[in-house]
mmCIF file of C-alpha atoms in Angstrom:
data_model
loop_
_atom_site.group_PDB
_atom_site.id
_atom_site.type_symbol
_atom_site.label_atom_id
_atom_site.label_comp_id
_atom_site.label_asym_id
_atom_site.label_seq_id
_atom_site.Cartn_x
_atom_site.Cartn_y
_atom_site.Cartn_z
ATOM 1 C CA MET A 7 58.163 315.291 81.764
ATOM 2 C CA ARG A 8 57.104 313.114 78.873
ATOM 3 C CA THR A 9 57.019 309.273 78.385
ATOM 4 C CA ALA A 10 57.485 307.050 75.345
ATOM 5 C CA LEU A 11 56.401 303.439 74.784
ATOM 6 C CA LEU A 12 59.208 301.487 73.178
ATOM 7 C CA ALA A 13 59.485 297.822 72.575
ATOM 8 C CA GLY A 14 56.867 297.154 75.216
ATOM 9 C CA SER A 15 58.702 299.092 77.956
ATOM 10 C CA LEU A 16 57.691 302.526 79.361
ATOM 11 C CA VAL A 17 60.622 304.765 79.179
ATOM 12 C CA VAL A 18 60.711 308.077 81.071
ATOM 13 C CA THR A 19 62.632 310.736 79.172
ATOM 14 C CA GLY A 20 64.410 313.668 80.664
ATOM 15 C CA LEU A 21 66.323 313.219 83.935
ATOM 16 C CA PHE A 22 64.473 309.848 85.013
ATOM 17 C CA PRO A 23 62.917 311.435 88.110
ATOM 18 C CA HIS A 24 61.010 308.260 89.014
ATOM 19 C CA GLY A 25 63.844 305.682 88.968
ATOM 20 C CA PRO A 26 67.408 304.971 88.100
ATOM 21 C CA ALA A 27 68.825 305.876 84.681
ATOM 22 C CA PRO A 28 68.679 303.022 82.101
ATOM 23 C CA LEU A 29 71.377 300.441 82.630
ATOM 24 C CA PRO A 30 73.765 301.581 79.895
ATOM 25 C CA ALA A 31 73.908 305.072 81.481
ATOM 26 C CA ARG A 32 75.154 303.448 84.709
ATOM 27 C CA LEU A 33 78.033 301.499 82.948
ATOM 28 C CA ALA A 34 81.603 302.686 83.235
ATOM 29 C CA ASP A 35 81.961 302.323 79.504
ATOM 30 C CA THR A 36 79.780 301.317 76.579
ATOM 31 C CA GLY A 37 82.272 301.091 73.817
ATOM 32 C CA GLY A 38 81.708 304.514 72.310
ATOM 33 C CA GLY A 39 78.938 303.518 70.032
ATOM 34 C CA SER A 40 75.207 304.043 70.048
ATOM 35 C CA GLN A 41 74.150 300.434 70.304
ATOM 36 C CA LEU A 42 74.777 298.134 73.277
ATOM 37 C CA ILE A 43 73.761 294.608 74.524
ATOM 38 C CA THR A 44 73.780 293.880 78.182
ATOM 39 C CA ALA A 45 73.960 290.314 79.466
ATOM 40 C CA VAL A 46 73.192 290.307 83.167
ATOM 41 C CA ALA A 47 72.999 287.431 85.687
ATOM 42 C CA PRO A 48 71.731 287.846 89.245
ATOM 43 C CA VAL A 49 74.975 286.460 90.871
ATOM 44 C CA PRO A 50 78.226 284.929 89.712
ATOM 45 C CA GLY A 51 77.099 281.329 90.045
ATOM 46 C CA SER A 52 73.940 281.920 87.902
ATOM 47 C CA THR A 53 73.387 280.078 84.694
ATOM 48 C CA THR A 54 70.470 282.191 83.616
ATOM 49 C CA GLY A 55 69.740 285.919 83.447
ATOM 50 C CA ARG A 56 68.636 288.529 80.871
ATOM 51 C CA VAL A 57 69.969 289.911 77.633
ATOM 52 C CA THR A 58 68.826 293.420 76.620
ATOM 53 C CA TRP A 59 69.693 295.419 73.616
ATOM 54 C CA TRP A 60 69.844 299.225 73.648
ATOM 55 C CA ASP A 61 69.856 302.173 71.280
ATOM 56 C CA ARG A 62 71.239 305.533 72.174
ATOM 57 C CA ARG A 63 69.422 308.429 70.534
ATOM 58 C CA ALA A 64 69.573 312.134 71.351
ATOM 59 C CA GLY A 65 71.905 311.350 74.318
ATOM 60 C CA ARG A 66 69.605 308.790 75.920
ATOM 61 C CA TRP A 67 69.545 305.115 76.039
ATOM 62 C CA PHE A 68 66.342 303.322 75.095
ATOM 63 C CA GLU A 69 65.484 299.537 75.376
ATOM 64 C CA ALA A 70 65.051 297.973 71.961
ATOM 65 C CA GLY A 71 64.417 294.502 73.070
ATOM 66 C CA SER A 72 64.999 291.889 75.829
ATOM 67 C CA ALA A 73 65.245 288.103 76.228
ATOM 68 C CA PRO A 74 65.934 285.331 78.759
ATOM 69 C CA ALA A 75 69.627 284.405 78.624
ATOM 70 C CA ARG A 76 71.777 281.411 79.577
ATOM 71 C CA PHE A 77 75.394 281.514 80.621
ATOM 72 C CA GLY A 78 78.135 278.994 81.352
ATOM 73 C CA ALA A 79 77.460 275.778 83.342
ATOM 74 C CA ASN A 80 79.795 277.178 86.168
ATOM 75 C CA GLY A 81 78.439 280.684 86.102
ATOM 76 C CA LEU A 82 80.376 283.879 85.396
ATOM 77 C CA THR A 83 83.936 284.946 86.090
ATOM 78 C CA GLU A 84 86.229 287.832 85.546
ATOM 79 C CA GLY A 85 87.159 287.819 81.925
ATOM 80 C CA ALA A 86 90.635 289.313 82.530
ATOM 81 C CA THR A 87 91.650 286.352 84.588
ATOM 82 C CA ARG A 88 89.505 283.556 83.106
ATOM 83 C CA THR A 89 90.885 280.085 82.462
ATOM 84 C CA GLN A 90 89.984 278.062 79.430
ATOM 85 C CA GLY A 91 87.936 274.995 79.972
ATOM 86 C CA THR A 92 86.173 276.143 83.101
ATOM 87 C CA ASN A 93 82.651 276.468 81.612
ATOM 88 C CA THR A 94 82.485 279.888 82.765
ATOM 89 C CA THR A 95 81.207 283.051 80.919
ATOM 90 C CA PRO A 96 83.810 285.899 80.879
ATOM 91 C CA THR A 97 82.509 289.251 82.237
ATOM 92 C CA GLY A 98 83.627 292.450 80.703
ATOM 93 C CA LEU A 99 82.882 294.977 77.808
ATOM 94 C CA TYR A 100 83.493 293.452 74.276
ATOM 95 C CA ASP A 101 83.153 294.277 70.708
ATOM 96 C CA LEU A 102 81.238 292.089 68.197
ATOM 97 C CA PRO A 103 83.564 291.398 65.342
ATOM 98 C CA TYR A 104 81.124 289.521 63.028
ATOM 99 C CA ALA A 105 78.187 287.190 62.948
ATOM 100 C CA PHE A 106 77.907 283.599 61.560
ATOM 101 C CA GLY A 107 75.519 280.819 61.202
ATOM 102 C CA GLY A 108 74.459 277.587 59.624
ATOM 103 C CA ALA A 109 71.326 279.226 58.479
ATOM 104 C CA HIS A 110 70.963 282.181 56.216
ATOM 105 C CA ALA A 111 71.253 285.650 57.805
ATOM 106 C CA PRO A 112 67.930 287.028 58.820
ATOM 107 C CA ALA A 113 66.453 289.541 56.265
ATOM 108 C CA GLY A 114 67.714 293.041 57.089
ATOM 109 C CA THR A 115 71.096 291.796 58.764
ATOM 110 C CA GLU A 116 73.660 294.434 58.205
ATOM 111 C CA VAL A 117 76.529 293.046 60.292
ATOM 112 C CA ARG A 118 79.147 290.942 58.355
ATOM 113 C CA TYR A 119 77.721 287.329 58.320
ATOM 114 C CA ARG A 120 79.695 284.252 57.517
ATOM 115 C CA ARG A 121 77.898 280.939 56.580
ATOM 116 C CA VAL A 122 79.049 277.829 58.345
ATOM 117 C CA ALA A 123 80.331 275.148 55.852
ATOM 118 C CA ALA A 124 81.360 271.604 56.199
ATOM 119 C CA ASP A 125 84.937 272.442 56.725
ATOM 120 C CA SER A 126 84.321 275.356 59.184
ATOM 121 C CA TRP A 127 86.101 275.115 62.545
ATOM 122 C CA TRP A 128 86.819 277.255 65.471
ATOM 123 C CA CYS A 129 90.289 276.450 66.739
ATOM 124 C CA GLN A 130 90.783 276.356 70.565
ATOM 125 C CA ASP A 131 94.210 274.654 70.565
ATOM 126 C CA ASN A 132 96.584 276.691 72.614
ATOM 127 C CA ALA A 133 99.592 275.321 70.577
ATOM 128 C CA SER A 134 98.091 276.467 67.223
ATOM 129 C CA GLY A 135 98.875 279.597 65.281
ATOM 130 C CA SER A 136 95.144 279.823 64.612
ATOM 131 C CA TYR A 137 94.113 279.873 68.403
ATOM 132 C CA ASN A 138 90.726 281.535 68.859
ATOM 133 C CA ARG A 139 90.067 281.883 65.162
ATOM 134 C CA TRP A 140 87.699 280.492 62.495
ATOM 135 C CA VAL A 141 89.534 278.238 60.140
ATOM 136 C CA GLU A 142 88.643 276.495 56.962
ATOM 137 C CA PRO A 143 89.856 273.814 56.703
ATOM 138 C CA LEU A 144 91.230 272.743 60.015
ATOM 139 C CA PRO A 145 94.941 273.492 60.032
ATOM 140 C CA ALA A 146 97.550 270.690 60.719
ATOM 141 C CA ASP A 147 98.702 272.468 63.930
ATOM 142 C CA CYS A 148 95.178 272.524 65.425
ATOM 143 C CA ALA A 149 94.012 269.161 66.891
ATOM 144 C CA PRO A 150 90.433 268.215 66.110
ATOM 145 C CA GLY A 151 89.862 267.469 69.743
ATOM 146 C CA GLU A 152 90.781 271.099 70.542
ATOM 147 C CA ALA A 153 88.505 272.662 68.022
ATOM 148 C CA GLU A 154 84.725 273.090 67.529
ATOM 149 C CA HIS A 155 83.389 271.678 64.207
ATOM 150 C CA LEU A 156 80.931 274.564 63.677
ATOM 151 C CA VAL A 157 78.528 272.485 61.502
ATOM 152 C CA SER A 158 78.060 270.014 64.391
ATOM 153 C CA TYR A 159 76.116 272.566 66.312
ATOM 154 C CA GLU A 160 73.354 273.024 64.029
ATOM 155 C CA LYS A 161 70.837 274.391 66.559
ATOM 156 C CA GLN A 162 73.190 276.555 68.718
ATOM 157 C CA TYR A 163 75.015 277.968 65.689
ATOM 158 C CA ALA A 164 72.068 278.528 63.410
ATOM 159 C CA HIS A 165 72.843 282.240 64.140
ATOM 160 C CA ALA A 166 75.613 283.602 66.293
ATOM 161 C CA LEU A 167 77.604 286.772 67.064
ATOM 162 C CA VAL A 168 81.366 286.474 67.825
ATOM 163 C CA ILE A 169 82.010 288.155 71.196
ATOM 164 C CA GLY A 170 85.487 289.770 71.063
ATOM 165 C CA PHE A 171 86.720 288.168 74.267
ATOM 166 C CA ASN A 172 90.415 287.224 74.026
ATOM 167 C CA TYR A 173 90.195 287.948 70.322
ATOM 168 C CA GLU A 174 92.256 290.876 69.196
ATOM 169 C CA ARG A 175 95.452 289.674 70.978
ATOM 170 C CA PRO A 176 94.658 286.218 72.223
ATOM 171 C CA VAL A 177 96.261 285.051 75.521
ATOM 172 C CA ARG A 178 96.932 281.365 75.453
ATOM 173 C CA GLY A 179 94.895 279.441 78.096
ATOM 174 C CA ARG A 180 92.364 282.215 78.666
ATOM 175 C CA GLY A 181 89.644 280.869 76.363
ATOM 176 C CA ALA A 182 88.446 280.683 72.888
ATOM 177 C CA GLY A 183 85.018 280.583 71.015
ATOM 178 C CA ILE A 184 82.927 282.791 73.079
ATOM 179 C CA PHE A 185 79.788 283.710 71.229
ATOM 180 C CA LEU A 186 76.198 284.976 71.588
ATOM 181 C CA HIS A 187 74.225 282.276 70.045
ATOM 182 C CA VAL A 188 70.921 280.353 69.972
ATOM 183 C CA ASN A 189 69.964 278.266 73.015
ATOM 184 C CA GLY A 190 70.821 274.657 73.233
ATOM 185 C CA LYS A 191 69.514 272.166 75.789
ATOM 186 C CA GLY A 192 70.733 274.028 78.884
ATOM 187 C CA ALA A 193 73.614 276.171 80.225
ATOM 188 C CA THR A 194 76.486 276.898 77.873
ATOM 189 C CA ALA A 195 80.148 276.089 77.996
ATOM 190 C CA GLY A 196 80.939 279.755 78.428
ATOM 191 C CA CYS A 197 78.884 281.559 75.851
ATOM 192 C CA VAL A 198 75.839 283.595 76.192
ATOM 193 C CA SER A 199 72.749 282.181 74.580
ATOM 194 C CA VAL A 200 69.093 283.323 73.802
ATOM 195 C CA PRO A 201 66.120 281.853 72.184
ATOM 196 C CA GLU A 202 66.386 281.677 68.368
ATOM 197 C CA ARG A 203 63.674 284.288 67.675
ATOM 198 C CA ASP A 204 65.610 286.692 69.832
ATOM 199 C CA MET A 205 68.979 285.942 68.276
ATOM 200 C CA ARG A 206 67.386 286.681 64.839
ATOM 201 C CA ALA A 207 65.968 289.978 66.235
ATOM 202 C CA ILE A 208 69.320 290.977 67.499
ATOM 203 C CA LEU A 209 70.927 290.330 64.182
ATOM 204 C CA ARG A 210 68.328 292.445 62.329
ATOM 205 C CA TRP A 211 68.827 295.229 64.994
ATOM 206 C CA ALA A 212 72.644 295.374 65.049
ATOM 207 C CA ASN A 213 74.084 298.105 62.898
ATOM 208 C CA PRO A 214 77.800 298.072 62.369
ATOM 209 C CA ARG A 215 77.922 301.755 61.684
ATOM 210 C CA ARG A 216 76.662 302.346 65.282
ATOM 211 C CA ARG A 217 79.503 300.177 66.796
ATOM 212 C CA PRO A 218 77.566 297.696 68.912
ATOM 213 C CA HIS A 219 79.211 296.137 71.934
ATOM 214 C CA ILE A 220 78.237 293.641 74.688
ATOM 215 C CA ALA A 221 78.686 294.207 78.373
ATOM 216 C CA VAL A 222 78.571 290.940 80.504
ATOM 217 C CA GLY A 223 78.227 290.963 84.270
ATOM 218 C CA THR A 224 76.188 290.458 87.391
ATOM 219 C CA GLU A 225 73.631 292.732 88.913
ATOM 220 C CA SER A 226 75.961 293.782 91.676
ATOM 221 C CA GLY A 227 79.102 292.839 93.456
ATOM 222 C CA ALA A 228 82.675 292.284 92.206
ATOM 223 C CA LEU A 229 81.413 291.228 88.767
ATOM 224 C CA ALA A 230 78.763 293.920 88.485
ATOM 225 C CA VAL A 231 78.047 294.858 84.876
ATOM 226 C CA THR A 232 78.274 298.484 85.782
ATOM 227 C CA ARG A 233 81.964 298.084 86.483
ATOM 228 C CA TYR A 234 82.733 297.614 82.635
#
């Protein structure tokens, strides 16, 4: 048996004889790539937890970094049945379509990165043809009160990754605008957030050629991250 010190964590290689396999190895699915972010809360009602990002090399998962995380003000809920406006973070396994931010992308960022401008909005209006999409400018069929003016969230959206929840084929009323972004003052409206330094580290780490995904869930129970 041999050990390796990675990102401040002692990882046992081989068959992990002294403990469970790394978390990604226990998930039902990791998205088929070799990078994964796990966002895990202790229980469904938690508003805090842990985000960890992982690399798969030579058939093994290794921790690349970890940070304290915040979740929705009303905790976590099953993504497949979530209702918009509930301030809950959807659980599940999702892709990460692109990154964005009001600030410049951190040096070394390889994922597609879109800068927030004065007329950048995220439409959350269920009646709009642009539901759950970035729009510039705000279209006539998307009410301003049903959209986020991205430039208004200077701190939270300094850097962010779009989480592919309800994104590819949006279901009206399920929810829109779920991101991994920089911490605000407290719990989120349904997103996952981390300190800014860690958000910047994640953007530098993410490699689109390695198809990174994010798995959101709880430590155990009906919403356990290992189900996804």
